[in-house]
Coordinates of C-alpha atoms and ligand atoms in Angstrom, one line a residue:
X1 CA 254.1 203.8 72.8
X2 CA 254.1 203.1 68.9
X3 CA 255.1 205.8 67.1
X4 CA 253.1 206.8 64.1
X5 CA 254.0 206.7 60.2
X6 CA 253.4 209.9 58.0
X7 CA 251.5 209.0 54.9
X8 CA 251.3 211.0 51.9
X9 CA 247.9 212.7 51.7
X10 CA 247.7 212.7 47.7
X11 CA 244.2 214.3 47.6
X12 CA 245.9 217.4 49.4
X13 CA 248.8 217.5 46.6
X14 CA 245.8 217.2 43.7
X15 CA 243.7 220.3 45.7
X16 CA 246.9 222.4 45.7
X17 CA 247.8 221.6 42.1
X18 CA 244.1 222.4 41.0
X19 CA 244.3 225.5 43.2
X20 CA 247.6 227.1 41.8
X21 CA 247.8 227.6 37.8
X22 CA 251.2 226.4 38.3
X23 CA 253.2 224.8 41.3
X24 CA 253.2 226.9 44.2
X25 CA 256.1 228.4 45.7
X26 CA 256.4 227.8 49.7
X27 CA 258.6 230.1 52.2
X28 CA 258.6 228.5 55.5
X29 CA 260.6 230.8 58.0
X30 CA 261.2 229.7 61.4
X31 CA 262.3 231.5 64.7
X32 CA 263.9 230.4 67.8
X33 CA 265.8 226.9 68.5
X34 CA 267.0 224.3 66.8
X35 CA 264.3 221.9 67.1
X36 CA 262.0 224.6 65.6
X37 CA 264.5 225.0 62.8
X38 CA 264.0 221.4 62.5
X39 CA 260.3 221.5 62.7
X40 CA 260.6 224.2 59.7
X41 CA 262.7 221.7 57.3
X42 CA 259.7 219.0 57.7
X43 CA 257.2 222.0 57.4
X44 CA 258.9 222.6 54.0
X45 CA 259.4 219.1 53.3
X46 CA 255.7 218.5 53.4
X47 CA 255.1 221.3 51.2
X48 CA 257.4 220.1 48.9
X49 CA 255.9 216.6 48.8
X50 CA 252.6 217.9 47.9
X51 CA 254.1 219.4 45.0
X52 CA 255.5 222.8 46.0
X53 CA 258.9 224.4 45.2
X54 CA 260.9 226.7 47.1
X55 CA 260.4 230.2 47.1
X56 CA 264.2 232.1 47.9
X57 CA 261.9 235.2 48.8
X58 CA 259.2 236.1 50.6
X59 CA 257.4 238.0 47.5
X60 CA 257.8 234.9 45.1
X61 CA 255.8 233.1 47.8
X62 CA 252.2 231.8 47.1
X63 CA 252.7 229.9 51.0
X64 CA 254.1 231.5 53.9
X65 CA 254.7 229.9 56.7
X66 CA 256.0 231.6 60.2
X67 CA 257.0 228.9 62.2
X68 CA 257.3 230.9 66.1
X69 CA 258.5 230.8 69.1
X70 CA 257.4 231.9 72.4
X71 CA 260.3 231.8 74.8
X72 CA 260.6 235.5 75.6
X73 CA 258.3 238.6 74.6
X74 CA 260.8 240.0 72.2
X75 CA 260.6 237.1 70.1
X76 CA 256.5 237.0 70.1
X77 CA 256.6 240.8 69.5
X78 CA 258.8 240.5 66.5
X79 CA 256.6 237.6 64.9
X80 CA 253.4 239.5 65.2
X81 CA 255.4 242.4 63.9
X82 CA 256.4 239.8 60.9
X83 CA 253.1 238.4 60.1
X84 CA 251.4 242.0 60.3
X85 CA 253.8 243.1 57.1
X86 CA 252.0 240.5 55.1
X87 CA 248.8 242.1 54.7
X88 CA 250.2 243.9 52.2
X89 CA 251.3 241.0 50.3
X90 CA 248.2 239.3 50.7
X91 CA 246.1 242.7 49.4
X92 CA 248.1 242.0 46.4
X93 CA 247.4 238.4 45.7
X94 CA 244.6 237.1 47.2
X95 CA 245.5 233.5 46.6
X96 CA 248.4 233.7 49.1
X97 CA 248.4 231.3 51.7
X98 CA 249.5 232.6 55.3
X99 CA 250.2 229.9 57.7
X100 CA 251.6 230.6 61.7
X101 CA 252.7 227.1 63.2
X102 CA 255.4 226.5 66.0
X103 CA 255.2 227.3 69.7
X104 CA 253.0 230.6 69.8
X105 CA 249.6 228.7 68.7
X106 CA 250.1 226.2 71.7
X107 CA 248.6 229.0 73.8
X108 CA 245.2 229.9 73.4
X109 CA 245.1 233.4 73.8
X110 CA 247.7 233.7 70.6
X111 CA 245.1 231.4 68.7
X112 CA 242.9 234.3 69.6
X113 CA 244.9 237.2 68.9
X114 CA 245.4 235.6 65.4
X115 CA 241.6 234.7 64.8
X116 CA 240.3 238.0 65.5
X117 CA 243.1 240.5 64.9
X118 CA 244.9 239.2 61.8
X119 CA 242.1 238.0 59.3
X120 CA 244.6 237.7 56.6
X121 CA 246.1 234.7 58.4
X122 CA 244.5 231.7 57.0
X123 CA 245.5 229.0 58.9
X124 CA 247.4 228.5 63.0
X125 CA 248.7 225.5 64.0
X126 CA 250.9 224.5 67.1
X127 CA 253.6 222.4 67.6
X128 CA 251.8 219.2 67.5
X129 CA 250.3 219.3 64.2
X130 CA 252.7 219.7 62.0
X131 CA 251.6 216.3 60.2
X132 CA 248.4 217.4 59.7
X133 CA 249.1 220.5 57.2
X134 CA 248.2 218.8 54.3
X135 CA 244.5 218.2 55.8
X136 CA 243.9 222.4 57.2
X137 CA 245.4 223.0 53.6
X138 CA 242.7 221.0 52.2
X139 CA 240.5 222.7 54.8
X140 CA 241.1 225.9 54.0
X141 CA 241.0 225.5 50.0
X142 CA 238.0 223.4 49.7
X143 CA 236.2 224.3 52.8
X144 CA 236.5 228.1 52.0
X145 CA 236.8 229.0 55.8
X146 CA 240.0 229.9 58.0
X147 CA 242.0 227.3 60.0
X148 CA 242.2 228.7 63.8
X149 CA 243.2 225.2 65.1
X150 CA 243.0 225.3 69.1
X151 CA 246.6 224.2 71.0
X152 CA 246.6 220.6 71.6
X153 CA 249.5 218.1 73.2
X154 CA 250.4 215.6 70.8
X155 CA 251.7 212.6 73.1
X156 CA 252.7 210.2 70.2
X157 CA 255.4 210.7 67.7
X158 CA 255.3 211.0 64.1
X159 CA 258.3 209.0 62.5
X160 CA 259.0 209.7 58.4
X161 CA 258.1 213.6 58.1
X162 CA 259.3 214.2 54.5
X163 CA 262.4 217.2 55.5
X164 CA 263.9 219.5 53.3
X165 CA 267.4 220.1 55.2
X166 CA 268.5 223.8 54.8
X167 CA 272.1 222.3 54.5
X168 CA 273.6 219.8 52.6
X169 CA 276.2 218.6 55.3
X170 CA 274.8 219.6 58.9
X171 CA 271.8 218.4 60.2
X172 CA 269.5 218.3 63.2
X173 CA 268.4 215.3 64.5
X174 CA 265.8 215.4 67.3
X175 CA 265.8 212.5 69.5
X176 CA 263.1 214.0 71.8
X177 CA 260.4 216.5 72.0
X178 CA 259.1 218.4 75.2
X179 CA 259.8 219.3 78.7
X180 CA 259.5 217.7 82.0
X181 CA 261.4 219.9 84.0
X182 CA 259.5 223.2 84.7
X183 CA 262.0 225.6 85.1
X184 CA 259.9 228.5 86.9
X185 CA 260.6 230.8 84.3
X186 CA 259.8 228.8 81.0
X187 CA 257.2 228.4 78.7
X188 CA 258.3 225.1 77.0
X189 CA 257.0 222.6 79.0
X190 CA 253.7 224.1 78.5
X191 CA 253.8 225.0 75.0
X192 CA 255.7 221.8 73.7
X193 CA 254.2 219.1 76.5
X194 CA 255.5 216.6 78.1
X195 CA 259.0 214.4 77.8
X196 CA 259.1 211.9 75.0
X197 CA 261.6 210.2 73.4
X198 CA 262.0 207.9 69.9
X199 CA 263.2 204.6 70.0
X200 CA 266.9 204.5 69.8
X201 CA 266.1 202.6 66.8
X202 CA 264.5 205.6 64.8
X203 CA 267.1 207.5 65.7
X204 CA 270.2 204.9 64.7
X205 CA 268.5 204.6 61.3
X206 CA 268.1 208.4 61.0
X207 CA 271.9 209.2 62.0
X208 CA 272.8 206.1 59.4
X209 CA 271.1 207.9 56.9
X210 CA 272.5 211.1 57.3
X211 CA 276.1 209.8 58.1
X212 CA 275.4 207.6 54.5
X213 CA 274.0 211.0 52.6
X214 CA 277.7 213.0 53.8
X215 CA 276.0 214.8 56.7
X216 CA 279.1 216.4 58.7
X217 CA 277.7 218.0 61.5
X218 CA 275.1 215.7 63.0
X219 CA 273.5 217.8 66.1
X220 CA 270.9 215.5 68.5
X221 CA 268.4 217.7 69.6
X222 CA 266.0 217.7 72.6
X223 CA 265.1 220.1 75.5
X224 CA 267.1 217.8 77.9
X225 CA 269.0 215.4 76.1
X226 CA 270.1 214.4 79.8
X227 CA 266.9 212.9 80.4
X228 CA 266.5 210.6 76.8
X229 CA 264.9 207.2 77.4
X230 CA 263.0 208.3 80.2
X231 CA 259.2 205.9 79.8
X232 CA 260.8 204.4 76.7
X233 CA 261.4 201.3 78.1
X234 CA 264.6 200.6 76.6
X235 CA 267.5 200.1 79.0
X236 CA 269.5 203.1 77.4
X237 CA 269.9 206.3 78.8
X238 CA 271.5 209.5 76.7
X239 CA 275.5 208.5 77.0
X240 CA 274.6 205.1 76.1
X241 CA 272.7 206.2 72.9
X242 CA 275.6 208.9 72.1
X243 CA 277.8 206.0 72.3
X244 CA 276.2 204.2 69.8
X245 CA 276.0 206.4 67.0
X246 CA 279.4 207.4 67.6
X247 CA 280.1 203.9 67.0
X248 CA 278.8 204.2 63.3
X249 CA 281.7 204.5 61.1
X250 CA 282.3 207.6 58.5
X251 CA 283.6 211.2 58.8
X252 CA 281.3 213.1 60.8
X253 CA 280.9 214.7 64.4
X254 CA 278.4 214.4 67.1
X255 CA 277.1 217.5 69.1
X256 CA 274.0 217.7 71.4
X257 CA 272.0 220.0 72.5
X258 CA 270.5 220.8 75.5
X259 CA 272.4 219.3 78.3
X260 CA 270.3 220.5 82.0
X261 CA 273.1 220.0 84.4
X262 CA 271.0 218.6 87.1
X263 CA 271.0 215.2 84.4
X264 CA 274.6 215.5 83.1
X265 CA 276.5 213.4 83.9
X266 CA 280.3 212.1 84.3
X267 CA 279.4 209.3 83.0
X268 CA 278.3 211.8 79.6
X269 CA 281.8 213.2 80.0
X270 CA 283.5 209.5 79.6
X271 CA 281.3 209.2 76.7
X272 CA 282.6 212.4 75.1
X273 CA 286.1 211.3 75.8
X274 CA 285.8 208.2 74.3
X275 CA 285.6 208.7 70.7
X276 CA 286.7 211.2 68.3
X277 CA 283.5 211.2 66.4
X278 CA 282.2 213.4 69.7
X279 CA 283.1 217.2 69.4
X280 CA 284.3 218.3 72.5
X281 CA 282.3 221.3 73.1
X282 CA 279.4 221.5 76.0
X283 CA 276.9 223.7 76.1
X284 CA 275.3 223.2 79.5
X285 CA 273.2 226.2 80.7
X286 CA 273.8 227.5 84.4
X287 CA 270.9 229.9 84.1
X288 CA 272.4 231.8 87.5
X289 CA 275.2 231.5 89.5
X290 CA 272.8 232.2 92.5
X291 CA 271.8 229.2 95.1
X292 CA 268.5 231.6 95.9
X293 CA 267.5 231.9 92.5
X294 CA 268.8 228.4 91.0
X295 CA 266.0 227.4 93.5
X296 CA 263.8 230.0 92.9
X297 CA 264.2 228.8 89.5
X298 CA 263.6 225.1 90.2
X299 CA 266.6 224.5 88.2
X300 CA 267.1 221.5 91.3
X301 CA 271.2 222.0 91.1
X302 CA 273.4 224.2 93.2
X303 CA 276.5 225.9 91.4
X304 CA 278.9 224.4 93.2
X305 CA 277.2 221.0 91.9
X306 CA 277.6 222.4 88.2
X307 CA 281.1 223.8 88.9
X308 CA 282.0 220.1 90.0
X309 CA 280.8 218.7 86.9
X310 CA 282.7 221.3 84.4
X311 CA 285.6 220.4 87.0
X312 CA 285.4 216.6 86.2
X313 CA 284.7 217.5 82.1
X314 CA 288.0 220.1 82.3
X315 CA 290.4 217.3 84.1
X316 CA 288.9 214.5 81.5
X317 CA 289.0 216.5 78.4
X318 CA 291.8 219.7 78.3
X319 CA 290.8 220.6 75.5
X320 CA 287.1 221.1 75.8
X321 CA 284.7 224.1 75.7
X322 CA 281.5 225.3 77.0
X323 CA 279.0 227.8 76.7
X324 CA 275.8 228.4 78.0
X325 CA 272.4 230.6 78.9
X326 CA 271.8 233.0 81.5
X327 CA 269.1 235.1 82.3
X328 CA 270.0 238.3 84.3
X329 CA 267.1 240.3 86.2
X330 CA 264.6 236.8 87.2
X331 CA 262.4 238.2 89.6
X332 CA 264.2 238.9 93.0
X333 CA 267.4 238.7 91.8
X334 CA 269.9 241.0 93.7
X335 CA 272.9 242.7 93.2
X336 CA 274.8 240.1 95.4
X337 CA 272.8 236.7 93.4
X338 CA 274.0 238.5 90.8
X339 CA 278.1 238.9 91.7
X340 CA 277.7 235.3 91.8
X341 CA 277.1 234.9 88.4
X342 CA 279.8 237.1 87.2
X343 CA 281.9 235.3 89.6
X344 CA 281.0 231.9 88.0
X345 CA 281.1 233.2 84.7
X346 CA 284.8 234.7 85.4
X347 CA 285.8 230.7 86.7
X348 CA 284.2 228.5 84.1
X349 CA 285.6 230.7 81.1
X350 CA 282.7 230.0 78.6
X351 CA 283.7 229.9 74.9
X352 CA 280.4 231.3 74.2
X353 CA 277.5 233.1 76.7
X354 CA 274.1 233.2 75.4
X355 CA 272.6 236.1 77.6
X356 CA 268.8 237.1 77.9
X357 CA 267.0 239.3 80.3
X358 CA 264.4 237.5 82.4
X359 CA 261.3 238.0 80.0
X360 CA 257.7 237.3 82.2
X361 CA 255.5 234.2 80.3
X362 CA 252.1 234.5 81.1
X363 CA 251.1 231.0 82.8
X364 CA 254.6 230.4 84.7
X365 CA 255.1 229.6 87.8
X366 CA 257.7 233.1 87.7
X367 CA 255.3 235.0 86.2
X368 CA 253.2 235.4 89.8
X369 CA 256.8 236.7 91.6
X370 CA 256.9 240.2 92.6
X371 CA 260.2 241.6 89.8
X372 CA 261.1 244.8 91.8
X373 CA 264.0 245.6 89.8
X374 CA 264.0 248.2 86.9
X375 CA 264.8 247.1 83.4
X376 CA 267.3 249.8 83.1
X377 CA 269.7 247.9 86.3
X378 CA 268.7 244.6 84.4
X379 CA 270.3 245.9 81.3
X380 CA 273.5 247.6 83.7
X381 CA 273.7 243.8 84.7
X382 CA 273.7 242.4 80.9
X383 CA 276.0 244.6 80.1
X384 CA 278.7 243.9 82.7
X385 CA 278.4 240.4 82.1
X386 CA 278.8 240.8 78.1
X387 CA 282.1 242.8 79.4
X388 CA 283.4 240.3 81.6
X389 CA 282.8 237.0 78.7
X390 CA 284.3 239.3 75.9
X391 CA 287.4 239.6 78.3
X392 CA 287.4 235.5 78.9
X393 CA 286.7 235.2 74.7
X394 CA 289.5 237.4 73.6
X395 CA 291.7 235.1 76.5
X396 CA 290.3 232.1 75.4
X397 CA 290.9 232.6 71.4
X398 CA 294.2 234.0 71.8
X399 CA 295.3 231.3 73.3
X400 CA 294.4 229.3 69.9
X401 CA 296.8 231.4 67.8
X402 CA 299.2 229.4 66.5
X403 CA 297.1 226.0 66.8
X404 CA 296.0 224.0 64.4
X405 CA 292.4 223.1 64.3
X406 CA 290.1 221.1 62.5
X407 CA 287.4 222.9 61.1
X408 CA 284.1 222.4 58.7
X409 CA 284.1 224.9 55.6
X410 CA 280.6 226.3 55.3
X411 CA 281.1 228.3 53.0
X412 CA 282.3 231.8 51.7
X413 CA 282.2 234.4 54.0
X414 CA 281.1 238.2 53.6
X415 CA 284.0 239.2 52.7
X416 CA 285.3 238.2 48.8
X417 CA 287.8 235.2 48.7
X418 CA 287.4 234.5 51.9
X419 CA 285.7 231.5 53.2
X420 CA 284.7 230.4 56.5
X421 CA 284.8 226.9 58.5
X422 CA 283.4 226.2 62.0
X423 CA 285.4 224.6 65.0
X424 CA 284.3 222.0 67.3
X425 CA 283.2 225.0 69.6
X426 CA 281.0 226.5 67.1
X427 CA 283.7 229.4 66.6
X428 CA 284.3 230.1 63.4
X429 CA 287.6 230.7 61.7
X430 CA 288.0 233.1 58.4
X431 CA 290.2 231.3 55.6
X432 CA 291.5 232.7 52.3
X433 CA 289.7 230.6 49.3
X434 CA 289.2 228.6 47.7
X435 CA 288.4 225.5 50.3
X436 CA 286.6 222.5 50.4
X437 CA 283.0 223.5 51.3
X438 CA 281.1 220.7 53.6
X439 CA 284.3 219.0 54.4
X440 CA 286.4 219.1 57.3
X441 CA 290.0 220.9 56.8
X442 CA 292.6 221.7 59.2
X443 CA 293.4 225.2 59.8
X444 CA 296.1 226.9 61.2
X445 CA 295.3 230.1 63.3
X446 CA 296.9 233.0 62.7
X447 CA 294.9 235.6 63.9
X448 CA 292.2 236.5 67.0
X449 CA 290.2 239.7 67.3
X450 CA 287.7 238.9 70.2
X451 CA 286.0 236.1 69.0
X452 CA 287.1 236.4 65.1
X453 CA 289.6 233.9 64.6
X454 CA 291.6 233.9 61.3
X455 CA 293.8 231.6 59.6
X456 CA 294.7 229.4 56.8
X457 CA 294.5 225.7 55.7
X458 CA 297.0 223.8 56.0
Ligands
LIG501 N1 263.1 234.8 80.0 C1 264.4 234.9 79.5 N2 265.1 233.9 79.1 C2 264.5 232.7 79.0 N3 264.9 231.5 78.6 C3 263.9 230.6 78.7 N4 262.8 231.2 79.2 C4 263.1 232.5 79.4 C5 262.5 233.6 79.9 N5 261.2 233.5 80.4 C6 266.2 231.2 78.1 C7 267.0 230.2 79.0 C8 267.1 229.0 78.1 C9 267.1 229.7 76.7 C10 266.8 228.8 75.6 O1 266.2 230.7 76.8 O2 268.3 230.8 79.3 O3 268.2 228.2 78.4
LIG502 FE1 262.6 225.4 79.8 FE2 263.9 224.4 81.8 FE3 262.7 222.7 80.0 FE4 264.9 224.1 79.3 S1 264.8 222.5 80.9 S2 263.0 223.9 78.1 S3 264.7 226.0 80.4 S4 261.7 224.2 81.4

């Protein structure tokens, strides 16, 4: 399929400018993952090309946009929670524009709770409309009447989104959108639809573009990277395309994100050996360390099938990390599924451990199991896993005292003078200033407290 062009609706730019006395200040915030991040930059990138600026608060704002996410309750709770202080704001200036986008309007019953219980919200959006904001904008201004637009799945792509980057030298670069895979658990696939990938050749010019603009940190985003290509037609599958952006020349490194083990491949980890344009870093989520509830799951890989492939990646590249998900407390999950985690956790001596406890999505497959097992032993579970990765952390980074790495200055740190750079791993590394930010410096460690490494360039 063709992807589609985003044109500049001018009409919506001369209704905004008539609208506001002067140009209207746009604060797009957005929760969750990476590719939402992403979704947020073309959010305010759009605005931006209608004629907005960029408002650094939320009270300068005369457009708000929430851009959600609704992979666990928590993080639905705390939007509603977020777009409920508005009201205020909005009492305050009636001309305010209150927009909710991202993964929370792709279910109907949020469309719902928005429509009837939060009036001041004048327009919802999911996932798939992004491109359209200019047009509800439009809507809403000229038509006088909310926007409650009903979740839809967007099948095509829409190539040339205007994006305001929040960084000048790390970027996000999606190369596909949605979900095939429906994990038991897991809201995506409903909320963001199904697999689709852009043409290598989208994504080639994209990466040229950024590599050209000084980009640093190039991250290639989609739900399962693993599984690019798939219904593209092109005979290239995700190491191949990894392979040929790394061949694009420049200073700049590769990292993707997320990797579902039943698609790595070794054939991924030669790729990742092969050029140093490729941080060596892997963030391939287990989930469980369970057979029972890998299945139960539909995760379709057994742990000793992911401990084979970490085996392969730590024999081809020493000097490699990892990190991943888990979610303690899925429905069923007992105390011995759950020794098998800790156990696997304990062997594959994650850099970094992104935990969550199993949080029931209404429409999941999951959501039907019975979930006999208090919160309070869920927590007891999180917390002895937390114990047993700060243990492998503080191993792990002590080990790097005395190394020198090579490390991308962000920027300084909280603490005056001091500036701080990220490694290949996505640890970061506390330097005194001054140093070059949005470059790549080496440091020399001197220093590990748990995961805060310190050092100095050298
Ligand atoms: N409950 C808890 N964690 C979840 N994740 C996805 N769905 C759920 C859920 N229903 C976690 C998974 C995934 C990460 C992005 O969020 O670990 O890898
Ligand atoms: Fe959710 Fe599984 Fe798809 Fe990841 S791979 S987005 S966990 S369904």
């Amino acid at each position: 399929m063709n992807p589609v062009n985003f044109t500049r609706n001018e009409h919506a730019a001369a209704v905004l400018a008539a609208y506001y006395e002067t140009p209207p200040m746009a604060y797009v915030h957005s929760f969750g993952c990476q590719q939402n991040v992403n979704d947020g930059e073309k959010i305010l990138g759009i605005l931006m090309d209608l004629g907005c600026g960029q408002a650094q608060r939320l009270e300068d704002a005369d457009i708000i946009v929430f851009n959600t996410c609704a992979v666990r309750e928590h993080a639905e709770q705390r939007v509603f929670g977020n777009v409920g202080a508005l009201k205020k704001l909005k009492e305050q200036n009636p001309r305010l524009m209150i927009a909710v986008c991202g993964c929370m309007p792709q279910q109907a019953h949020v469309v719902e709770k928005f429509k009837h219980s939060y009036p001041f919200v004048d327009i919802v959006f999911g996932t798939g409309a992004i491109d359209r904001l200019p047009e509800m904008i439009c809507q809403r201004i000229e038509g006088h009447k909310r926007v409650m637009r009903q979740p839809e799945e967007r099948t095509d792509i829409v190539e040339h989104m205007p994006i305001r980057r929040d960084s000048a030298f790390r970027a996000w670069l999606p190369i596909m959108y949605g979900c095939d895979n429906f994990c038991s658990y897991c809201i995506v696939p409903y909320v963001r639809g199904r697999e689709r990938s852009r043409r290598s050749a989208d994504i080639l010019a994209e990466f040229r573009q950024l590599v050209a603009d000084g980009y640093k940190d190039i991250t290639l985003l989609g739900q399962n990277v693993n599984s690019y290509g798939k219904g593209l037609g092109e005979e290239l599958d995700f190491a191949d395309l990894l392979a040929m952006l790394a061949a694009v020349p420049g200073d700049y490194r590769i990292r993707f994100m997320t990797s579902h083990p039943k698609d790595a491949t070794k054939k991924l980890i030669d790729t990742m050996a092969s050029s140093d344009h490729i941080a060596k870093h892997l963030h391939l989520p287990v989930q469980s360390g369970s057979d029972t509830i890998l299945q139960a799951m539909n995760r379709r890989y057994t742990a000793a099938r992911y401990l084979e492939l970490i085996d392969y990646a730590k024999q081809t590249i020493p000097e490699m990390t990892y990190s991943s998900d888990i979610i303690v407390g899925f429905p069923g999950e007992t105390e011995e599924d759950f020794r098998r985690t800790e156990e696997l956790v304990r062997r594959v001596e994650y850099m970094q451990l992104f935990t969550f406890i199993y949080s029931k999505r209404a429409g999941t497959p999951a959501a039907r199991l019975p979930d006999p097992t208090p919160h309070a032993e869920k927590a007891a579970r999180i917390a002895r896993l937390v114990a047993i990765q700060d243990a492998v952390v503080e191993k792990l980074t002590a080990a790097l005292v005395g190394t020198e790495v090579q490390v991308l200055v962000e920027g300084p740190g909280r603490t005056p003078g001091v500036f701080t750079g990220r490694l290949d791993n996505n640890m970061v590394v506390e330097v005194p200033g001054p140093a070059p930010v949005g470059q790549f410096a080496f440091a020399r460690i001197e220093s590990a407290k748990g995961a805060v490494l310190k050092g100095r360039l050298v």
